PDB file of C-alpha atoms in Angstrom:
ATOM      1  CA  UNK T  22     -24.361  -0.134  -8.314  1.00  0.00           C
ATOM      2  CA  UNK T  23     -25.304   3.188  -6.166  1.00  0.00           C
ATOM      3  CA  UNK T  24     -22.185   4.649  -7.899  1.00  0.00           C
ATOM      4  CA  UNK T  25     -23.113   3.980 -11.418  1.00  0.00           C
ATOM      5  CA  UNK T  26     -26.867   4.670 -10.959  1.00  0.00           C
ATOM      6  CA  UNK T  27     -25.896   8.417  -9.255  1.00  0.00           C
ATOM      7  CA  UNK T  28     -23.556   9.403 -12.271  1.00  0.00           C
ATOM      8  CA  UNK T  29     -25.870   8.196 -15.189  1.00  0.00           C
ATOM      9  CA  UNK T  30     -28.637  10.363 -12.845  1.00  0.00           C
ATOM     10  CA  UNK T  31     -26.330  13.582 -12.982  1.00  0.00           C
ATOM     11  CA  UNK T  32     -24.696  13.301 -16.423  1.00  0.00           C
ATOM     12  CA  UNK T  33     -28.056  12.788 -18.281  1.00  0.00           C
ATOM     13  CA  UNK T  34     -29.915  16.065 -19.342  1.00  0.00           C
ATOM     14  CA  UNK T  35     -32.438  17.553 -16.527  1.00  0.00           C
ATOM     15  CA  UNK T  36     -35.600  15.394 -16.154  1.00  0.00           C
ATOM     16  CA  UNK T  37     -38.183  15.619 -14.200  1.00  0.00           C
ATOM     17  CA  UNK T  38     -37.134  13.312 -11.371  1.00  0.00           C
ATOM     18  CA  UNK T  39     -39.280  10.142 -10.800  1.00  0.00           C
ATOM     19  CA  UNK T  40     -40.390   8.455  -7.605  1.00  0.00           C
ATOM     20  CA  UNK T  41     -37.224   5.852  -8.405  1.00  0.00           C
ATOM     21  CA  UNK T  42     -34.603   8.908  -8.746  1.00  0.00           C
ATOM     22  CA  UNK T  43     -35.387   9.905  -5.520  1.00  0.00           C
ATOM     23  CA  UNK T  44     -35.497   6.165  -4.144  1.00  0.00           C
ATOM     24  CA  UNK T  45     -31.413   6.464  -5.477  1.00  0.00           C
ATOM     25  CA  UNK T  46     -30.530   9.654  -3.786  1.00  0.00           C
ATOM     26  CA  UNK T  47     -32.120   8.341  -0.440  1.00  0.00           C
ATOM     27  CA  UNK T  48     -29.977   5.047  -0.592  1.00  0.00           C
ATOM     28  CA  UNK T  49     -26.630   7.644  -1.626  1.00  0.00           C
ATOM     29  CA  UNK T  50     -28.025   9.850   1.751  1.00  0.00           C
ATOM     30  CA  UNK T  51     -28.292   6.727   4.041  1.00  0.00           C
ATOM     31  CA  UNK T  52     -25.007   6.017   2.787  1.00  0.00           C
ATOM     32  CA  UNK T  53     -23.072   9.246   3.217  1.00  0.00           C
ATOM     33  CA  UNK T  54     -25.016   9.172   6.898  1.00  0.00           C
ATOM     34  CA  UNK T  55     -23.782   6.209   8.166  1.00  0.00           C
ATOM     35  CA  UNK T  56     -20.251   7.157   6.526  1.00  0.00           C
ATOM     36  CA  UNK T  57     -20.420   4.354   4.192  1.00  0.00           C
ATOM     37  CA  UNK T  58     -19.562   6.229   0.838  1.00  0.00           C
ATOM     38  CA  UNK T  59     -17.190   9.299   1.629  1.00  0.00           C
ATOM     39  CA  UNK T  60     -16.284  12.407  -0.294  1.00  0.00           C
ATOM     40  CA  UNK T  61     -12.840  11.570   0.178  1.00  0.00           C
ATOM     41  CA  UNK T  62     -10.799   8.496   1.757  1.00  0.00           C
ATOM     42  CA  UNK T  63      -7.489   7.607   2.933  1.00  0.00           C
ATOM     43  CA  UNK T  64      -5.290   6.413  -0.178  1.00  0.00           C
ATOM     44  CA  UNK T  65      -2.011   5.073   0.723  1.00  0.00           C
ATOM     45  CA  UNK T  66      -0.694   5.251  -2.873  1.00  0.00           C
ATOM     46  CA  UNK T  67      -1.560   9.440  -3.108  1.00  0.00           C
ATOM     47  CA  UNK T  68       0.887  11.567  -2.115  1.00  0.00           C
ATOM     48  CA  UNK T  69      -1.430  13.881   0.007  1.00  0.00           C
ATOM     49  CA  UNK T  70      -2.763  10.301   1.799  1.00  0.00           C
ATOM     50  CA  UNK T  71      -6.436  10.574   0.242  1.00  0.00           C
ATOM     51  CA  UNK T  72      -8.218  10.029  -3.096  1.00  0.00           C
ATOM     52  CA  UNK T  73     -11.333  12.088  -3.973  1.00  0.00           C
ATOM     53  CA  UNK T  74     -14.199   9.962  -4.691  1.00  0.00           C
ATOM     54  CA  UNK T  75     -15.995  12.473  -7.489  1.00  0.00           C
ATOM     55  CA  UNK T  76     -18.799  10.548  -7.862  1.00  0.00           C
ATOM     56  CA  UNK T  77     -19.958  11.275  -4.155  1.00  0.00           C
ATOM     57  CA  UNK T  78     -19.648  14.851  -4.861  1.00  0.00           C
ATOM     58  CA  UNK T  79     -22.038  14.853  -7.984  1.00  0.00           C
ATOM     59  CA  UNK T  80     -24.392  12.574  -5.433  1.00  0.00           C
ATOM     60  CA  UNK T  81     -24.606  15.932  -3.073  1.00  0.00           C
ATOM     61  CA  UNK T  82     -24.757  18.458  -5.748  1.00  0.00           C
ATOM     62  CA  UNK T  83     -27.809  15.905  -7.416  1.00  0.00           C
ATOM     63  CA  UNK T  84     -29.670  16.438  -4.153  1.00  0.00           C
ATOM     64  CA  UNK T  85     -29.667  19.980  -4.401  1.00  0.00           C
ATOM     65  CA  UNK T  86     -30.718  19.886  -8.036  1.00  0.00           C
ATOM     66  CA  UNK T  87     -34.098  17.603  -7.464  1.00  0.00           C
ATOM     67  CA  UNK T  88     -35.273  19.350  -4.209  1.00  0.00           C
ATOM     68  CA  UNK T  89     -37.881  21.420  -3.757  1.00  0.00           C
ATOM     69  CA  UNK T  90     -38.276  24.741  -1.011  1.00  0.00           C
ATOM     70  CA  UNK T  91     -40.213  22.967   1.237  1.00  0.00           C
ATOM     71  CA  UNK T  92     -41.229  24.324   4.883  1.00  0.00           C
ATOM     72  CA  UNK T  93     -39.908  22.442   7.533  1.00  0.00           C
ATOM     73  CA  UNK T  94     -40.206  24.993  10.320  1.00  0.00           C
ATOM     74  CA  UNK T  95     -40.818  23.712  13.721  1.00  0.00           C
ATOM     75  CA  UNK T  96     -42.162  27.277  14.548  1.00  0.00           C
ATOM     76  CA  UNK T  97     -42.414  29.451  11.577  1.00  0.00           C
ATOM     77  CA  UNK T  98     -42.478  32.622  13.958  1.00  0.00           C
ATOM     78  CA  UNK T  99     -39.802  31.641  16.168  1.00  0.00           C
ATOM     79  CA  UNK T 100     -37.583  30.109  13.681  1.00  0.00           C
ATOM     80  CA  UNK T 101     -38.317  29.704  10.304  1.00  0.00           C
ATOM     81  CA  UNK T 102     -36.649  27.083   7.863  1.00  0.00           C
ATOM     82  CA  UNK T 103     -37.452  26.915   4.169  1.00  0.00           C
ATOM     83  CA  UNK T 104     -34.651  24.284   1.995  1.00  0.00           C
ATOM     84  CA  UNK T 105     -34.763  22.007  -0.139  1.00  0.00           C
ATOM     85  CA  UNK T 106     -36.642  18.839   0.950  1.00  0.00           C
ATOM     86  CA  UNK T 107     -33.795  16.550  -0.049  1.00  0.00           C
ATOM     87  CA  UNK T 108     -31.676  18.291   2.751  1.00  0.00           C
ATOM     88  CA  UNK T 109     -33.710  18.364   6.394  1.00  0.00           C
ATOM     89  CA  UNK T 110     -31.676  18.289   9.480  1.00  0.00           C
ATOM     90  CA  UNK T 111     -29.993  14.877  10.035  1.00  0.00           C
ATOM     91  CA  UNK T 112     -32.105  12.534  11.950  1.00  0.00           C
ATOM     92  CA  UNK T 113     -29.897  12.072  15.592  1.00  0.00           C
ATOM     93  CA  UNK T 114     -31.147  10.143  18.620  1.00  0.00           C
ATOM     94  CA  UNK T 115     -29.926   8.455  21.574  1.00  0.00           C
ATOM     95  CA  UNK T 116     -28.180   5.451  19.975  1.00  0.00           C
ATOM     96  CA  UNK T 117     -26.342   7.549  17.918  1.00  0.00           C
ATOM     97  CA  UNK T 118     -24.429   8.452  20.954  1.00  0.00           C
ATOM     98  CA  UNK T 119     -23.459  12.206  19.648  1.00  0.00           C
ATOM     99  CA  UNK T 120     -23.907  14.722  22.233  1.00  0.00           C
ATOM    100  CA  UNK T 121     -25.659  17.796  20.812  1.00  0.00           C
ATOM    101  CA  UNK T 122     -25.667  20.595  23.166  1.00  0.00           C
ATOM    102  CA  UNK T 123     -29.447  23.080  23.170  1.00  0.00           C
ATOM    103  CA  UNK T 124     -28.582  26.519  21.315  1.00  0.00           C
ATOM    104  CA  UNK T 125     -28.859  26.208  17.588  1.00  0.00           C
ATOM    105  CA  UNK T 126     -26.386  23.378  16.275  1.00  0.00           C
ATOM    106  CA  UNK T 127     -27.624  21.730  13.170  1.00  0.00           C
ATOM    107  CA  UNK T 128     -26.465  18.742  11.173  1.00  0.00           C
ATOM    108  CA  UNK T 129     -27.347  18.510   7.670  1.00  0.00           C
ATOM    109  CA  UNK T 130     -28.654  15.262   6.552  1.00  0.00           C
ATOM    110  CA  UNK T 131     -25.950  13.227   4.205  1.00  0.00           C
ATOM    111  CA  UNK T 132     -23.428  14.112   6.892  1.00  0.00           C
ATOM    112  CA  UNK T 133     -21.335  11.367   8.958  1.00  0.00           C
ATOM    113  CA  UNK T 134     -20.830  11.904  12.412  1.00  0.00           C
ATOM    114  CA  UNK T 135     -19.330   9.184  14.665  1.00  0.00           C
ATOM    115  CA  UNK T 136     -20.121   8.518  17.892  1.00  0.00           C
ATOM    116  CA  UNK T 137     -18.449  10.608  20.792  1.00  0.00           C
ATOM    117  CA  UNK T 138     -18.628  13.107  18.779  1.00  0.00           C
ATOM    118  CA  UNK T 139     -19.619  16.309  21.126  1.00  0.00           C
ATOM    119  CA  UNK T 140     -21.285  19.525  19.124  1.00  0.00           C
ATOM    120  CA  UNK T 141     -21.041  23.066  21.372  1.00  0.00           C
ATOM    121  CA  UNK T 142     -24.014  25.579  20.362  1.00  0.00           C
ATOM    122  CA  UNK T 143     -24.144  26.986  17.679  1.00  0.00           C
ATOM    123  CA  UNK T 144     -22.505  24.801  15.093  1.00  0.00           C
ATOM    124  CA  UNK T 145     -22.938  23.964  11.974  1.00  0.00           C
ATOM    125  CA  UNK T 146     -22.183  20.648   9.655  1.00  0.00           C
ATOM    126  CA  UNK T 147     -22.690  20.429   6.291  1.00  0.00           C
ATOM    127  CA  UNK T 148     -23.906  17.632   3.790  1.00  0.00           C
ATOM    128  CA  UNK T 149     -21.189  15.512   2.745  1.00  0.00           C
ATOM    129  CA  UNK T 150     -18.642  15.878   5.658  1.00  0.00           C
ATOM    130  CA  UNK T 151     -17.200  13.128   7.664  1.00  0.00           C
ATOM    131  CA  UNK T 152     -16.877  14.218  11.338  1.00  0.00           C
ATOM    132  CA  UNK T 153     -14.890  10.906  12.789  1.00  0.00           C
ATOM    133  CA  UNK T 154     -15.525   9.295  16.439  1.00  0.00           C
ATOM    134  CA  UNK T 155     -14.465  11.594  19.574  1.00  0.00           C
ATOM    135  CA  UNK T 156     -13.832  14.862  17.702  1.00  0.00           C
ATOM    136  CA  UNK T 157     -15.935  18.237  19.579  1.00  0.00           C
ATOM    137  CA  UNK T 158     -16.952  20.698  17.066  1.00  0.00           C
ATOM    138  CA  UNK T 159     -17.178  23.834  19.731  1.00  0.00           C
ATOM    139  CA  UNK T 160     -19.124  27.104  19.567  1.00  0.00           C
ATOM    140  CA  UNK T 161     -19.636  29.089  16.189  1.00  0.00           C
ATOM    141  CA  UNK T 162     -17.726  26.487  14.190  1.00  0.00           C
ATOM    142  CA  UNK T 163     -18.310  25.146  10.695  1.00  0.00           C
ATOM    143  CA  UNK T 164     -17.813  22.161   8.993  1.00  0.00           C
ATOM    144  CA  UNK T 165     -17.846  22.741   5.666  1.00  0.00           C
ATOM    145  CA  UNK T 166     -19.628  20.339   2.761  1.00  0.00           C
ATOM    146  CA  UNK T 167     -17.408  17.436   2.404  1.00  0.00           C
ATOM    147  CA  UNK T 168     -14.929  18.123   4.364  1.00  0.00           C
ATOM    148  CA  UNK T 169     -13.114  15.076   6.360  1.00  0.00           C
ATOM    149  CA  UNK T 170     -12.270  15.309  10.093  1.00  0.00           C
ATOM    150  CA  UNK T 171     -10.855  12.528  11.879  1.00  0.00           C
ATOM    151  CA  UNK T 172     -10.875  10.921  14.933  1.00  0.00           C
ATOM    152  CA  UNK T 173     -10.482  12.752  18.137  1.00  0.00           C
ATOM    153  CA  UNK T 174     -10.195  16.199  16.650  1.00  0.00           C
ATOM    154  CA  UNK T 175     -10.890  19.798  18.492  1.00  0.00           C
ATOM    155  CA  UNK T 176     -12.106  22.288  16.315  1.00  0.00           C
ATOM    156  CA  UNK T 177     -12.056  25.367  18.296  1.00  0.00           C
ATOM    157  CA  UNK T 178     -14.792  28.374  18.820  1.00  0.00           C
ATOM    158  CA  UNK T 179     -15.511  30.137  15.347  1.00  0.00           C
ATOM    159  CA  UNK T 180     -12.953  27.505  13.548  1.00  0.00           C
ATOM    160  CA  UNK T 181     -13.718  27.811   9.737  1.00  0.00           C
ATOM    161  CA  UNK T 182     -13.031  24.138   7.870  1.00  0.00           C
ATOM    162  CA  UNK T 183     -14.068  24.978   4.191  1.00  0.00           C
ATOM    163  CA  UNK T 184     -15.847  22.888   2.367  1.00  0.00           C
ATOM    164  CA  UNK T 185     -16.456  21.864  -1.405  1.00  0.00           C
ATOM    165  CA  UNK T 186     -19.392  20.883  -4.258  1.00  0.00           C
ATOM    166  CA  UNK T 187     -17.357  21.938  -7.414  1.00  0.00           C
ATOM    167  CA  UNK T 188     -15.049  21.584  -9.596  1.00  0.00           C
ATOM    168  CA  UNK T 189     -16.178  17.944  -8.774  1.00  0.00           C
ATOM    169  CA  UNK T 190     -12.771  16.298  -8.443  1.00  0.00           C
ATOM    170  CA  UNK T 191     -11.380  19.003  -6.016  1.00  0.00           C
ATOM    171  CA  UNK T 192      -9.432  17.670  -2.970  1.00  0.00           C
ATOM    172  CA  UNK T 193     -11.369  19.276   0.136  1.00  0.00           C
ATOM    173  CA  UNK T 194     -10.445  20.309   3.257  1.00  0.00           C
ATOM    174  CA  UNK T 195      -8.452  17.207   5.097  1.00  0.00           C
ATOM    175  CA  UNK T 196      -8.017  17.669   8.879  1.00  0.00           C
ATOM    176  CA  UNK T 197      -6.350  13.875   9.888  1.00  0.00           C
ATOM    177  CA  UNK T 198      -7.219  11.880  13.218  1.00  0.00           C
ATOM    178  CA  UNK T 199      -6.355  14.060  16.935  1.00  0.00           C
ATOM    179  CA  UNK T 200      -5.182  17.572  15.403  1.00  0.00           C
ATOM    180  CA  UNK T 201      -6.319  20.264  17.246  1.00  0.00           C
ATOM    181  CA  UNK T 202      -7.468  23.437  15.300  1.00  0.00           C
ATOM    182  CA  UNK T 203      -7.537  26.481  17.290  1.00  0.00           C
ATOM    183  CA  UNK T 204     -10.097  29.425  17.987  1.00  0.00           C
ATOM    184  CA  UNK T 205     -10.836  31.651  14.644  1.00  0.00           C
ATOM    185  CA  UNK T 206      -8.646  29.281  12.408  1.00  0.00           C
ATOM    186  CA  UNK T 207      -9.877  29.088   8.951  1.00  0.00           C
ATOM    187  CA  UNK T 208      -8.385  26.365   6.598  1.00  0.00           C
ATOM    188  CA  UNK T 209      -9.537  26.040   3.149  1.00  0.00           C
ATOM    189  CA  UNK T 210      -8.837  25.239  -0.387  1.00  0.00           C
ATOM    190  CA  UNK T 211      -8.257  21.660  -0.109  1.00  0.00           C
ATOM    191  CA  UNK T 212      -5.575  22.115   2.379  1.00  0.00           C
ATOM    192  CA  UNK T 213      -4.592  18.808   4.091  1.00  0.00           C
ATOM    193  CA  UNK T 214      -3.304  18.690   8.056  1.00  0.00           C
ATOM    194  CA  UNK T 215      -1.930  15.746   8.769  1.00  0.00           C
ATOM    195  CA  UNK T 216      -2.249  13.705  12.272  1.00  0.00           C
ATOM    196  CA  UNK T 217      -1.590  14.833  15.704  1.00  0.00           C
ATOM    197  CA  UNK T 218      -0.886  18.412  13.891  1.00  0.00           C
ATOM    198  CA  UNK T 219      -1.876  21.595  16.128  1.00  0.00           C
ATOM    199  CA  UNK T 220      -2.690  24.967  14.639  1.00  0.00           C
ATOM    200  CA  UNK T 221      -2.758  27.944  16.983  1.00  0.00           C
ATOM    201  CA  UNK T 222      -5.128  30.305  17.140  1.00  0.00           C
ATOM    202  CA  UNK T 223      -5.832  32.686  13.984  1.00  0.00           C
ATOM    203  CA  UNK T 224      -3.963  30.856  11.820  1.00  0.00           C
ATOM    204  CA  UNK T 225      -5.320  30.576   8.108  1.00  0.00           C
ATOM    205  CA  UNK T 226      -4.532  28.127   5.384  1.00  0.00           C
ATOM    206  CA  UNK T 227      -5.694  28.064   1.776  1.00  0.00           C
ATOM    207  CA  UNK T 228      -4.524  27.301  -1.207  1.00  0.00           C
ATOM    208  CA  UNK T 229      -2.038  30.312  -1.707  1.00  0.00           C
ATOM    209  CA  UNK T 230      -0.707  30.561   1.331  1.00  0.00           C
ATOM    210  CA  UNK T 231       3.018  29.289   2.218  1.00  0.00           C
ATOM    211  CA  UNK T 232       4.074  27.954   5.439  1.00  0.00           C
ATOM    212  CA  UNK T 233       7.867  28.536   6.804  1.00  0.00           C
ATOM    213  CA  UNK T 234       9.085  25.409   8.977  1.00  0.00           C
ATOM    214  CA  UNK T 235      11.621  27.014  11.107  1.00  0.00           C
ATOM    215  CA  UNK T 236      12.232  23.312  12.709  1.00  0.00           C
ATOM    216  CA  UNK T 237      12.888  21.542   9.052  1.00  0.00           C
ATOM    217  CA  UNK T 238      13.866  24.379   7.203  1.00  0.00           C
ATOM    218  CA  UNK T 239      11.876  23.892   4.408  1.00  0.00           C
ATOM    219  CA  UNK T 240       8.854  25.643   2.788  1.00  0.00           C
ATOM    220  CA  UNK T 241       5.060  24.099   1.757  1.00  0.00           C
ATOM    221  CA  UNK T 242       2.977  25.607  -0.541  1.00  0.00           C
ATOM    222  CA  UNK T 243       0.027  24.101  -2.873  1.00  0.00           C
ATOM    223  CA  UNK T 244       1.488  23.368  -6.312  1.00  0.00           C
ATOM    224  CA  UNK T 245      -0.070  22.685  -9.492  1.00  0.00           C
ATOM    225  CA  UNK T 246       0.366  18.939  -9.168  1.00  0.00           C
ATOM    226  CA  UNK T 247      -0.759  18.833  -5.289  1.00  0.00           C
ATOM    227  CA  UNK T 248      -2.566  21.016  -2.387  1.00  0.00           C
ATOM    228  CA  UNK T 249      -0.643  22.658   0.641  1.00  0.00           C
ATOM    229  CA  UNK T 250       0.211  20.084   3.358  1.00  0.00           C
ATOM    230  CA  UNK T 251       0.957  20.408   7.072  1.00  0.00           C
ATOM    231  CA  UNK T 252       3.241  18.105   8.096  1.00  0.00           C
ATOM    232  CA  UNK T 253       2.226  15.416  11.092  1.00  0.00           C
ATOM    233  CA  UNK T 254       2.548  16.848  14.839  1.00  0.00           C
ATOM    234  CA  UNK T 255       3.680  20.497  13.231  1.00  0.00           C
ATOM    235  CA  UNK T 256       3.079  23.227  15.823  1.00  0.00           C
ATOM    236  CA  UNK T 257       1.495  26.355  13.707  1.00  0.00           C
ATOM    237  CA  UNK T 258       1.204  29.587  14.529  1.00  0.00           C
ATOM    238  CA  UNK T 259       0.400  32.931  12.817  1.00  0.00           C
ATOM    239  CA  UNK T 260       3.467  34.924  11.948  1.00  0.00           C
ATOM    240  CA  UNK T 261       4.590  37.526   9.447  1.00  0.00           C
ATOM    241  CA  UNK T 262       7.546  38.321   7.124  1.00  0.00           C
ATOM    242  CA  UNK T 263       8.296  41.711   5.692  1.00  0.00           C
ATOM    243  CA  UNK T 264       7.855  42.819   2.439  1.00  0.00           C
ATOM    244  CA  UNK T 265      10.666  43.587   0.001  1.00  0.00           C
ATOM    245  CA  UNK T 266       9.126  45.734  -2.780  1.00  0.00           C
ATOM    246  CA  UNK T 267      11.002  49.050  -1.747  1.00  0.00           C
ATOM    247  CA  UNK T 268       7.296  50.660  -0.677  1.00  0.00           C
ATOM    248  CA  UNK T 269       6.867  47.806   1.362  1.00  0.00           C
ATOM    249  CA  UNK T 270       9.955  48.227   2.508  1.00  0.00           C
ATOM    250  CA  UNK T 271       9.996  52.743   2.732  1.00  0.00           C
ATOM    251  CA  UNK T 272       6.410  51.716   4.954  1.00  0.00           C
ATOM    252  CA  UNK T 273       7.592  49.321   6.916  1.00  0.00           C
ATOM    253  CA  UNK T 274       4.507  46.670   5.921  1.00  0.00           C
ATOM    254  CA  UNK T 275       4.497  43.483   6.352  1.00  0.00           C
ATOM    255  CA  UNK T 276       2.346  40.620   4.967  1.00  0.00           C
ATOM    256  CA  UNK T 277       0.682  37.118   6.911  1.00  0.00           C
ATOM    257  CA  UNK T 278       2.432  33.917   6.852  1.00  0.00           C
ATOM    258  CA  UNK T 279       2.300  30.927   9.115  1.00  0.00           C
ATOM    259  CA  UNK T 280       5.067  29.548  11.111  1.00  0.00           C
ATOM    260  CA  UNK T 281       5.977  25.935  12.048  1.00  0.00           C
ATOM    261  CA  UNK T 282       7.722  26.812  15.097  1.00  0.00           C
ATOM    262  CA  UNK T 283       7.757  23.156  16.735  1.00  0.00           C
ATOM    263  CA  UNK T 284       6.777  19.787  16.670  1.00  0.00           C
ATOM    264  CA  UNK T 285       4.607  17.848  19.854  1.00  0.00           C
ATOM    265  CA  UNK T 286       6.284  17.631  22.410  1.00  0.00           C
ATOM    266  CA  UNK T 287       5.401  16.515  26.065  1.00  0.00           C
ATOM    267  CA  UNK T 288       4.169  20.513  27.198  1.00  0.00           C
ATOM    268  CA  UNK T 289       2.526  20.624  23.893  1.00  0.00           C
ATOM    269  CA  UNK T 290       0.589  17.161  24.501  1.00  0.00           C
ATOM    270  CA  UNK T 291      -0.309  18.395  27.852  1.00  0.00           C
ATOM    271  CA  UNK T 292      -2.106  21.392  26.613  1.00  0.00           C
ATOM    272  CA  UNK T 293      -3.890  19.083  24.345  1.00  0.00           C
ATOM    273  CA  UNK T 294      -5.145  16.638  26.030  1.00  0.00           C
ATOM    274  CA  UNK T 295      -7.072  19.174  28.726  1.00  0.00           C
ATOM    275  CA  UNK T 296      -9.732  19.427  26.058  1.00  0.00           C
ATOM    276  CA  UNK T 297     -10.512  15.639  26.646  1.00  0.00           C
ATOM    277  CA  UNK T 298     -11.639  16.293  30.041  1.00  0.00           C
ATOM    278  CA  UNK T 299     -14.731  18.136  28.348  1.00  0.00           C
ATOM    279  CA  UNK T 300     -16.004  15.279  26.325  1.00  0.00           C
TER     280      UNK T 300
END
């Protein structure tokens, strides 16, 4: 019913949005808040291991298309905050059991966030991601629109996880249950990580990028048909591989590519599982 009534909403021609419109895109908010309706879920029969739910992006990009600049400033002088009124800061108390550290993390509302879920100052979640139980989000990080975390995560200081509102059927960013995602990573595009995987720090993904396994011997790139995968427990770190075009080659250049060096192992587990002490 809330699917059908949000897709007739943003496929008919712009109204002027009535009292019961915005009735709809509360229930879709609730929703999306207690991660009832998702962006994206896991899909066994998909090849990547999730099916976009398109309808819950036109519900987010609706929101944005009724609001109105409202001010919602606590202090205007001391920080001001002017946005649409269909978007204030998620609503988080005690029972939600989310620890949100004092420095200037915000949550927008029509974001999930389960509950052990522990958010370093300043951070940032966007409308429409899924942030599962037990992950930390830590300093300077972002979690972009839509994007789905998993359980137990670590997104590191100034991590980057990309989100996306259109095209409305894009995959986005997939980072699966306990990988760790070190300082200054950025992964975008759609780019999937599968479980338990570990990316070291620096390390960007996106859509164009190509990742050498040096373990499997094999090479994963986004195709037309699918987005870039990282394979479950892969060990990724930043690398580089020269250039042949003879200038290139005459200047001895060199361009980025991420390595699969290893998969978990005991030491790497170890390292891992420090973080936990934190939570």
């Amino acid at each position: 019913m809330l699917q059908s009534e949000i897709e007739q909403l943003f496929d008919a021609p712009p109204p002027q949005y009535a009292e019961e419109h915005r009735h709809t895109f509360e229930a879709f908010k609730a929703a999306l808040n207690r991660g009832e309706v998702r962006a994206a879920e896991p899909d066994t029969e998909s090849k990547t291991g999730w099916r976009v739910n398109a309808w819950v992006r036109k519900g987010l990009l609706l929101g944005f298309r009724m609001g109105k600049i409202v001010d919602m400033s606590v202090d205007r002088v001391r920080q001001p905050f002017f946005d649409k009124d269909t978007y204030p800061v998620k609503p988080v108390n005690l029972a939600s059991q989310v620890r949100i550290v004092p420095g200037g993390s915000s949550i927008r509302d029509g974001a999930y966030v389960g509950r052990g879920v522990t958010c370093m100052p300043p951070m940032f979640i966007n409308a429409g991601a899924y942030v599962d139980d037990g992950t930390m989000v830590d300093s300077h990080a972002l979690v972009g629109s839509c994007a789905q975390v998993g359980r137990n995560c670590h997104i590191s200081a100034g991590a980057q996880i990309g989100g996306v509102l259109e095209p409305i059927g894009a995959l986005p960013v997939i980072i699966e249950d306990e990988a760790m995602v070190g300082g200054n990573c950025g992964v975008y595009e759609g780019v999937v990580v599968k479980r338990r995987a570990v990316l070291g720090s620096g390390v960007i993904l996106n859509g164009s990028t190509a990742v050498y396994d040096l373990v499997r011997e094999q090479i994963y790139a986004a195709t037309d048909c699918g987005p870039l995968v990282i394979p479950e427990e892969a060990v990724v770190v930043p690398g580089s591989r020269a250039i042949s075009h003879p200038a290139g080659h005459r200047w001895g250049l060199s361009l980025y590519c991420p390595i699969i060096v290893k998969y978990r192992d005991a030491k790497t587990n170890e390292r891992v599982q420090l973080e936990s002490l934190f939570r």
